[in-house]
Structure formats: structure tokens, C-alpha cells
Amino acid sequence: MCLDFGIPQVQAASLLAPWACSISSHHFVSGWLSDRYDNRWLLFWYYGLRGLSLCPAVHGFSFYGLSLFAMFYGLDWIATVPPTVRLTAQRFGPERANLVFGWIFAGHQLGAGTAAFGAGLSRTVLATYLPAFFAAGALCIVAALITLAISRPPSRWWRDLGGMTNGE
């Protein structure tokens, strides 16, 4: 896409450096936040801001605009993992969290493959990646709204006390 807008390969590749350097630190910060705040709201903000960053009109197609995009997008690239894992454990219990998160991850990879195919198709048929960016941004906004629809985990106070109710 950068070549389409006149940004040479070396400059385009250099946009990835700050993004790659920021990933691990943001992962740790997100984990810290996940322990202290409602994970539904964290995911709402992460997906919502990611969706906005994917709208090309927000940052423009200059080297500086794409640098801003890479840094902003990099802020929450991996940040969604800690709240997703914690939310999964809260909703499905620690004994099933690994299995359920594995399915979430598999679904994510299927979606990523579909998005990559759609971006290639868009570039081939329409000679631009813009529809893929707008579609990805819109889907992130939808994902942000869906996270708010997740109900709070049911109370399990009786399990903490070692008691049993309702025939458990």
C-alpha cells in the first residue's frame, strides 16, 4: 500500500521499527490494566481506537501520517490479549479458559486470513486497499460494541466458601 502512495520500501519498512519496539511494553501495561479495570471496557477502548486508526482519513498517506498510524496502531496490537484471556477465564472458569481461548485464537486467525484475502482481492479488483482498511475499521468498531454486551460473570461466592447450592 505504501508503494501505491509513493513511499519507497525502505521507508515503509522503517515504519515497522517503532511499532515492533512498542509491542512488548504495551502488552505488560495492558496486563496491569486488566488486573485493575473492567476488561469489557478495556476491550471496548482497544478495539474502538484500533478501528479509528484503520480509517485512512484519520492519519493521511504521507510518511509522517503513516508513522503516526504505525505508532498508534502498535499501541494496542497485542494489548487485547490480556483482557481477552482474563475475560475468558471470568466467563468460562479457570478450568476451561485455555480451551475456550484456544478457540477464540483459532477464530481470530481465520478472520485474519479472510481479511488478508479480502485486502488482496480489493487491491486486485479495485486497485486499492482502502475498502479493506475501512471494512477492518468498521469491524473493530462492531467488536468494540459487542464487548460491552458481554454480561458480567455470574457470582460464584458459594464456591469460594466451599458450600453447595442448587444440587451442585
JSON list of C-alpha atoms in Angstrom, two decimals:
[
{"chain": "A", "resi": 1, "resn": "MET", "atom": "CA", "xyz": [0.00, 0.00, 0.00]},
{"chain": "A", "resi": 2, "resn": "CYS", "atom": "CA", "xyz": [2.86, 2.33, 0.77]},
{"chain": "A", "resi": 3, "resn": "LEU", "atom": "CA", "xyz": [4.19, 1.91, -2.76]},
{"chain": "A", "resi": 4, "resn": "ASP", "atom": "CA", "xyz": [0.76, 2.89, -4.07]},
{"chain": "A", "resi": 5, "resn": "PHE", "atom": "CA", "xyz": [1.19, 6.22, -2.28]},
{"chain": "A", "resi": 6, "resn": "GLY", "atom": "CA", "xyz": [4.79, 6.81, -3.33]},
{"chain": "A", "resi": 7, "resn": "ILE", "atom": "CA", "xyz": [6.54, 5.67, -0.16]},
{"chain": "A", "resi": 8, "resn": "PRO", "atom": "CA", "xyz": [9.58, 3.52, -1.04]},
{"chain": "A", "resi": 9, "resn": "GLN", "atom": "CA", "xyz": [10.08, 0.06, 0.50]},
{"chain": "A", "resi": 10, "resn": "VAL", "atom": "CA", "xyz": [12.88, 1.05, 2.88]},
{"chain": "A", "resi": 11, "resn": "GLN", "atom": "CA", "xyz": [10.89, 3.96, 4.30]},
{"chain": "A", "resi": 12, "resn": "ALA", "atom": "CA", "xyz": [7.80, 1.76, 4.54]},
{"chain": "A", "resi": 13, "resn": "ALA", "atom": "CA", "xyz": [9.77, -0.93, 6.37]},
{"chain": "A", "resi": 14, "resn": "SER", "atom": "CA", "xyz": [11.17, 1.67, 8.77]},
{"chain": "A", "resi": 15, "resn": "LEU", "atom": "CA", "xyz": [7.60, 2.41, 9.87]},
{"chain": "A", "resi": 16, "resn": "LEU", "atom": "CA", "xyz": [7.54, -1.02, 11.48]},
{"chain": "A", "resi": 17, "resn": "ALA", "atom": "CA", "xyz": [10.51, -0.38, 13.79]},
{"chain": "A", "resi": 18, "resn": "PRO", "atom": "CA", "xyz": [8.77, 1.84, 16.37]},
{"chain": "A", "resi": 19, "resn": "TRP", "atom": "CA", "xyz": [5.68, -0.36, 16.14]},
{"chain": "A", "resi": 20, "resn": "ALA", "atom": "CA", "xyz": [7.65, -3.53, 16.83]},
{"chain": "A", "resi": 21, "resn": "CYS", "atom": "CA", "xyz": [9.58, -1.93, 19.68]},
{"chain": "A", "resi": 22, "resn": "SER", "atom": "CA", "xyz": [6.41, -0.80, 21.42]},
{"chain": "A", "resi": 23, "resn": "ILE", "atom": "CA", "xyz": [4.55, -4.11, 21.35]},
{"chain": "A", "resi": 24, "resn": "SER", "atom": "CA", "xyz": [6.01, -5.81, 24.42]},
{"chain": "A", "resi": 25, "resn": "SER", "atom": "CA", "xyz": [5.79, -2.77, 26.68]},
{"chain": "A", "resi": 26, "resn": "HIS", "atom": "CA", "xyz": [2.15, -2.24, 25.76]},
{"chain": "A", "resi": 27, "resn": "HIS", "atom": "CA", "xyz": [1.46, -5.91, 26.43]},
{"chain": "A", "resi": 28, "resn": "PHE", "atom": "CA", "xyz": [2.74, -5.51, 30.01]},
{"chain": "A", "resi": 29, "resn": "VAL", "atom": "CA", "xyz": [0.80, -2.29, 30.57]},
{"chain": "A", "resi": 30, "resn": "SER", "atom": "CA", "xyz": [-2.36, -3.93, 29.24]},
{"chain": "A", "resi": 31, "resn": "GLY", "atom": "CA", "xyz": [-1.86, -6.87, 31.62]},
{"chain": "A", "resi": 32, "resn": "TRP", "atom": "CA", "xyz": [-1.51, -4.46, 34.51]},
{"chain": "A", "resi": 33, "resn": "LEU", "atom": "CA", "xyz": [-4.69, -2.63, 33.45]},
{"chain": "A", "resi": 34, "resn": "SER", "atom": "CA", "xyz": [-6.53, -5.94, 33.04]},
{"chain": "A", "resi": 35, "resn": "ASP", "atom": "CA", "xyz": [-5.93, -6.73, 36.70]},
{"chain": "A", "resi": 36, "resn": "ARG", "atom": "CA", "xyz": [-7.40, -3.41, 37.81]},
{"chain": "A", "resi": 37, "resn": "TYR", "atom": "CA", "xyz": [-10.23, -2.46, 35.45]},
{"chain": "A", "resi": 38, "resn": "ASP", "atom": "CA", "xyz": [-13.29, -3.99, 33.79]},
{"chain": "A", "resi": 39, "resn": "ASN", "atom": "CA", "xyz": [-11.91, -5.96, 30.86]},
{"chain": "A", "resi": 40, "resn": "ARG", "atom": "CA", "xyz": [-15.00, -5.32, 28.77]},
{"chain": "A", "resi": 41, "resn": "TRP", "atom": "CA", "xyz": [-14.31, -1.60, 28.84]},
{"chain": "A", "resi": 42, "resn": "LEU", "atom": "CA", "xyz": [-10.61, -2.11, 28.10]},
{"chain": "A", "resi": 43, "resn": "LEU", "atom": "CA", "xyz": [-11.51, -4.16, 25.04]},
{"chain": "A", "resi": 44, "resn": "PHE", "atom": "CA", "xyz": [-14.10, -1.57, 24.04]},
{"chain": "A", "resi": 45, "resn": "TRP", "atom": "CA", "xyz": [-11.42, 1.14, 24.01]},
{"chain": "A", "resi": 46, "resn": "TYR", "atom": "CA", "xyz": [-8.75, -1.05, 22.40]},
{"chain": "A", "resi": 47, "resn": "TYR", "atom": "CA", "xyz": [-10.98, -2.20, 19.55]},
{"chain": "A", "resi": 48, "resn": "GLY", "atom": "CA", "xyz": [-12.63, 1.19, 19.15]},
{"chain": "A", "resi": 49, "resn": "LEU", "atom": "CA", "xyz": [-9.33, 3.05, 18.91]},
{"chain": "A", "resi": 50, "resn": "ARG", "atom": "CA", "xyz": [-7.92, 0.38, 16.60]},
{"chain": "A", "resi": 51, "resn": "GLY", "atom": "CA", "xyz": [-10.98, 0.81, 14.37]},
{"chain": "A", "resi": 52, "resn": "LEU", "atom": "CA", "xyz": [-10.48, 4.57, 14.24]},
{"chain": "A", "resi": 53, "resn": "SER", "atom": "CA", "xyz": [-6.79, 4.17, 13.46]},
{"chain": "A", "resi": 54, "resn": "LEU", "atom": "CA", "xyz": [-7.66, 1.97, 10.48]},
{"chain": "A", "resi": 55, "resn": "CYS", "atom": "CA", "xyz": [-9.65, 4.75, 8.83]},
{"chain": "A", "resi": 56, "resn": "PRO", "atom": "CA", "xyz": [-7.09, 6.22, 6.42]},
{"chain": "A", "resi": 57, "resn": "ALA", "atom": "CA", "xyz": [-8.64, 9.69, 6.51]},
{"chain": "A", "resi": 58, "resn": "VAL", "atom": "CA", "xyz": [-7.57, 9.98, 10.16]},
{"chain": "A", "resi": 59, "resn": "HIS", "atom": "CA", "xyz": [-3.82, 9.88, 9.52]},
{"chain": "A", "resi": 60, "resn": "GLY", "atom": "CA", "xyz": [-3.26, 10.56, 5.80]},
{"chain": "A", "resi": 61, "resn": "PHE", "atom": "CA", "xyz": [-0.89, 8.81, 3.45]},
{"chain": "A", "resi": 62, "resn": "SER", "atom": "CA", "xyz": [2.30, 10.73, 3.95]},
{"chain": "A", "resi": 63, "resn": "PHE", "atom": "CA", "xyz": [5.35, 9.18, 5.57]},
{"chain": "A", "resi": 64, "resn": "TYR", "atom": "CA", "xyz": [4.54, 11.13, 8.75]},
{"chain": "A", "resi": 65, "resn": "GLY", "atom": "CA", "xyz": [0.87, 10.19, 8.68]},
{"chain": "A", "resi": 66, "resn": "LEU", "atom": "CA", "xyz": [1.71, 6.52, 8.28]},
{"chain": "A", "resi": 67, "resn": "SER", "atom": "CA", "xyz": [4.33, 6.82, 11.04]},
{"chain": "A", "resi": 68, "resn": "LEU", "atom": "CA", "xyz": [1.61, 8.14, 13.32]},
{"chain": "A", "resi": 69, "resn": "PHE", "atom": "CA", "xyz": [-0.64, 5.27, 12.24]},
{"chain": "A", "resi": 70, "resn": "ALA", "atom": "CA", "xyz": [2.08, 2.66, 12.93]},
{"chain": "A", "resi": 71, "resn": "MET", "atom": "CA", "xyz": [2.74, 4.05, 16.41]},
{"chain": "A", "resi": 72, "resn": "PHE", "atom": "CA", "xyz": [-0.94, 4.40, 17.29]},
{"chain": "A", "resi": 73, "resn": "TYR", "atom": "CA", "xyz": [-1.89, 1.01, 15.86]},
{"chain": "A", "resi": 74, "resn": "GLY", "atom": "CA", "xyz": [1.09, -0.54, 17.63]},
{"chain": "A", "resi": 75, "resn": "LEU", "atom": "CA", "xyz": [-0.19, 0.75, 20.96]},
{"chain": "A", "resi": 76, "resn": "ASP", "atom": "CA", "xyz": [-2.97, -1.80, 21.01]},
{"chain": "A", "resi": 77, "resn": "TRP", "atom": "CA", "xyz": [-1.79, -4.52, 18.64]},
{"chain": "A", "resi": 78, "resn": "ILE", "atom": "CA", "xyz": [-1.10, -7.07, 21.38]},
{"chain": "A", "resi": 79, "resn": "ALA", "atom": "CA", "xyz": [-2.87, -5.12, 24.13]},
{"chain": "A", "resi": 80, "resn": "THR", "atom": "CA", "xyz": [-6.11, -7.01, 23.53]},
{"chain": "A", "resi": 81, "resn": "VAL", "atom": "CA", "xyz": [-4.65, -10.36, 24.65]},
{"chain": "A", "resi": 82, "resn": "PRO", "atom": "CA", "xyz": [-4.52, -9.84, 28.46]},
{"chain": "A", "resi": 83, "resn": "PRO", "atom": "CA", "xyz": [-8.10, -8.56, 28.83]},
{"chain": "A", "resi": 84, "resn": "THR", "atom": "CA", "xyz": [-9.38, -11.25, 26.46]},
{"chain": "A", "resi": 85, "resn": "VAL", "atom": "CA", "xyz": [-7.68, -14.01, 28.46]},
{"chain": "A", "resi": 86, "resn": "ARG", "atom": "CA", "xyz": [-8.92, -12.59, 31.75]},
{"chain": "A", "resi": 87, "resn": "LEU", "atom": "CA", "xyz": [-12.45, -12.11, 30.45]},
{"chain": "A", "resi": 88, "resn": "THR", "atom": "CA", "xyz": [-12.43, -15.67, 29.10]},
{"chain": "A", "resi": 89, "resn": "ALA", "atom": "CA", "xyz": [-11.34, -17.02, 32.50]},
{"chain": "A", "resi": 90, "resn": "GLN", "atom": "CA", "xyz": [-14.00, -14.95, 34.26]},
{"chain": "A", "resi": 91, "resn": "ARG", "atom": "CA", "xyz": [-16.80, -16.09, 31.96]},
{"chain": "A", "resi": 92, "resn": "PHE", "atom": "CA", "xyz": [-15.89, -19.76, 31.49]},
{"chain": "A", "resi": 93, "resn": "GLY", "atom": "CA", "xyz": [-13.89, -20.53, 34.62]},
{"chain": "A", "resi": 94, "resn": "PRO", "atom": "CA", "xyz": [-10.18, -21.17, 35.01]},
{"chain": "A", "resi": 95, "resn": "GLU", "atom": "CA", "xyz": [-10.58, -24.87, 34.24]},
{"chain": "A", "resi": 96, "resn": "ARG", "atom": "CA", "xyz": [-11.93, -24.14, 30.73]},
{"chain": "A", "resi": 97, "resn": "ALA", "atom": "CA", "xyz": [-10.17, -20.86, 29.95]},
{"chain": "A", "resi": 98, "resn": "ASN", "atom": "CA", "xyz": [-7.31, -22.41, 27.96]},
{"chain": "A", "resi": 99, "resn": "LEU", "atom": "CA", "xyz": [-9.61, -24.41, 25.71]},
{"chain": "A", "resi": 100, "resn": "VAL", "atom": "CA", "xyz": [-12.01, -21.51, 25.10]},
{"chain": "A", "resi": 101, "resn": "PHE", "atom": "CA", "xyz": [-9.17, -19.05, 24.47]},
{"chain": "A", "resi": 102, "resn": "GLY", "atom": "CA", "xyz": [-7.69, -21.55, 22.01]},
{"chain": "A", "resi": 103, "resn": "TRP", "atom": "CA", "xyz": [-10.95, -21.45, 20.05]},
{"chain": "A", "resi": 104, "resn": "ILE", "atom": "CA", "xyz": [-11.03, -17.65, 20.25]},
{"chain": "A", "resi": 105, "resn": "PHE", "atom": "CA", "xyz": [-7.48, -17.57, 18.90]},
{"chain": "A", "resi": 106, "resn": "ALA", "atom": "CA", "xyz": [-8.35, -20.02, 16.11]},
{"chain": "A", "resi": 107, "resn": "GLY", "atom": "CA", "xyz": [-11.34, -17.87, 15.14]},
{"chain": "A", "resi": 108, "resn": "HIS", "atom": "CA", "xyz": [-9.10, -14.80, 15.18]},
{"chain": "A", "resi": 109, "resn": "GLN", "atom": "CA", "xyz": [-6.66, -16.49, 12.80]},
{"chain": "A", "resi": 110, "resn": "LEU", "atom": "CA", "xyz": [-9.47, -17.48, 10.43]},
{"chain": "A", "resi": 111, "resn": "GLY", "atom": "CA", "xyz": [-10.64, -13.87, 10.46]},
{"chain": "A", "resi": 112, "resn": "ALA", "atom": "CA", "xyz": [-7.11, -12.62, 9.82]},
{"chain": "A", "resi": 113, "resn": "GLY", "atom": "CA", "xyz": [-6.75, -14.96, 6.85]},
{"chain": "A", "resi": 114, "resn": "THR", "atom": "CA", "xyz": [-10.08, -13.81, 5.48]},
{"chain": "A", "resi": 115, "resn": "ALA", "atom": "CA", "xyz": [-9.07, -10.17, 5.94]},
{"chain": "A", "resi": 116, "resn": "ALA", "atom": "CA", "xyz": [-5.76, -10.73, 4.14]},
{"chain": "A", "resi": 117, "resn": "PHE", "atom": "CA", "xyz": [-7.58, -12.42, 1.27]},
{"chain": "A", "resi": 118, "resn": "GLY", "atom": "CA", "xyz": [-10.13, -9.58, 1.15]},
{"chain": "A", "resi": 119, "resn": "ALA", "atom": "CA", "xyz": [-7.37, -6.97, 1.09]},
{"chain": "A", "resi": 120, "resn": "GLY", "atom": "CA", "xyz": [-5.65, -8.77, -1.79]},
{"chain": "A", "resi": 121, "resn": "LEU", "atom": "CA", "xyz": [-8.93, -9.11, -3.64]},
{"chain": "A", "resi": 122, "resn": "SER", "atom": "CA", "xyz": [-9.66, -5.41, -3.11]},
{"chain": "A", "resi": 123, "resn": "ARG", "atom": "CA", "xyz": [-6.22, -4.47, -4.45]},
{"chain": "A", "resi": 124, "resn": "THR", "atom": "CA", "xyz": [-6.60, -6.78, -7.46]},
{"chain": "A", "resi": 125, "resn": "VAL", "atom": "CA", "xyz": [-10.14, -5.83, -8.41]},
{"chain": "A", "resi": 126, "resn": "LEU", "atom": "CA", "xyz": [-10.31, -2.18, -7.34]},
{"chain": "A", "resi": 127, "resn": "ALA", "atom": "CA", "xyz": [-6.58, -1.29, -7.48]},
{"chain": "A", "resi": 128, "resn": "THR", "atom": "CA", "xyz": [-6.70, 0.00, -3.89]},
{"chain": "A", "resi": 129, "resn": "TYR", "atom": "CA", "xyz": [-6.52, -1.33, -0.34]},
{"chain": "A", "resi": 130, "resn": "LEU", "atom": "CA", "xyz": [-8.83, 1.38, 1.02]},
{"chain": "A", "resi": 131, "resn": "PRO", "atom": "CA", "xyz": [-12.01, -0.75, 1.17]},
{"chain": "A", "resi": 132, "resn": "ALA", "atom": "CA", "xyz": [-10.11, -3.33, 3.23]},
{"chain": "A", "resi": 133, "resn": "PHE", "atom": "CA", "xyz": [-8.99, -0.65, 5.69]},
{"chain": "A", "resi": 134, "resn": "PHE", "atom": "CA", "xyz": [-12.50, 0.75, 6.03]},
{"chain": "A", "resi": 135, "resn": "ALA", "atom": "CA", "xyz": [-14.01, -2.74, 6.44]},
{"chain": "A", "resi": 136, "resn": "ALA", "atom": "CA", "xyz": [-11.42, -3.67, 9.10]},
{"chain": "A", "resi": 137, "resn": "GLY", "atom": "CA", "xyz": [-12.04, -0.38, 10.92]},
{"chain": "A", "resi": 138, "resn": "ALA", "atom": "CA", "xyz": [-15.80, -0.93, 10.85]},
{"chain": "A", "resi": 139, "resn": "LEU", "atom": "CA", "xyz": [-15.43, -4.49, 12.14]},
{"chain": "A", "resi": 140, "resn": "CYS", "atom": "CA", "xyz": [-13.27, -3.22, 15.00]},
{"chain": "A", "resi": 141, "resn": "ILE", "atom": "CA", "xyz": [-15.98, -0.72, 15.94]},
{"chain": "A", "resi": 142, "resn": "VAL", "atom": "CA", "xyz": [-18.54, -3.57, 15.89]},
{"chain": "A", "resi": 143, "resn": "ALA", "atom": "CA", "xyz": [-16.21, -5.68, 18.07]},
{"chain": "A", "resi": 144, "resn": "ALA", "atom": "CA", "xyz": [-15.89, -2.78, 20.50]},
{"chain": "A", "resi": 145, "resn": "LEU", "atom": "CA", "xyz": [-19.67, -2.56, 20.85]},
{"chain": "A", "resi": 146, "resn": "ILE", "atom": "CA", "xyz": [-20.04, -6.33, 21.20]},
{"chain": "A", "resi": 147, "resn": "THR", "atom": "CA", "xyz": [-17.63, -6.38, 24.15]},
{"chain": "A", "resi": 148, "resn": "LEU", "atom": "CA", "xyz": [-19.98, -4.10, 26.06]},
{"chain": "A", "resi": 149, "resn": "ALA", "atom": "CA", "xyz": [-22.80, -6.59, 25.50]},
{"chain": "A", "resi": 150, "resn": "ILE", "atom": "CA", "xyz": [-20.91, -9.29, 27.40]},
{"chain": "A", "resi": 151, "resn": "SER", "atom": "CA", "xyz": [-22.58, -9.72, 30.75]},
{"chain": "A", "resi": 152, "resn": "ARG", "atom": "CA", "xyz": [-20.69, -9.70, 33.99]},
{"chain": "A", "resi": 153, "resn": "PRO", "atom": "CA", "xyz": [-19.57, -13.13, 35.17]},
{"chain": "A", "resi": 154, "resn": "PRO", "atom": "CA", "xyz": [-22.03, -14.88, 37.47]},
{"chain": "A", "resi": 155, "resn": "SER", "atom": "CA", "xyz": [-21.32, -14.73, 41.16]},
{"chain": "A", "resi": 156, "resn": "ARG", "atom": "CA", "xyz": [-19.54, -17.80, 42.46]},
{"chain": "A", "resi": 157, "resn": "TRP", "atom": "CA", "xyz": [-19.36, -16.78, 46.10]},
{"chain": "A", "resi": 158, "resn": "TRP", "atom": "CA", "xyz": [-20.60, -20.19, 47.29]},
{"chain": "A", "resi": 159, "resn": "ARG", "atom": "CA", "xyz": [-17.68, -21.95, 45.59]},
{"chain": "A", "resi": 160, "resn": "ASP", "atom": "CA", "xyz": [-15.24, -19.69, 47.41]},
{"chain": "A", "resi": 161, "resn": "LEU", "atom": "CA", "xyz": [-16.88, -20.69, 50.69]},
{"chain": "A", "resi": 162, "resn": "GLY", "atom": "CA", "xyz": [-16.82, -24.37, 49.82]},
{"chain": "A", "resi": 163, "resn": "GLY", "atom": "CA", "xyz": [-20.61, -24.59, 50.04]},
{"chain": "A", "resi": 164, "resn": "MET", "atom": "CA", "xyz": [-23.02, -26.10, 47.53]},
{"chain": "A", "resi": 165, "resn": "THR", "atom": "CA", "xyz": [-26.34, -24.82, 46.21]},
{"chain": "A", "resi": 166, "resn": "ASN", "atom": "CA", "xyz": [-28.89, -25.94, 43.65]},
{"chain": "A", "resi": 167, "resn": "GLY", "atom": "CA", "xyz": [-27.73, -29.53, 43.70]},
{"chain": "A", "resi": 168, "resn": "GLU", "atom": "CA", "xyz": [-24.10, -28.78, 42.87]}
]
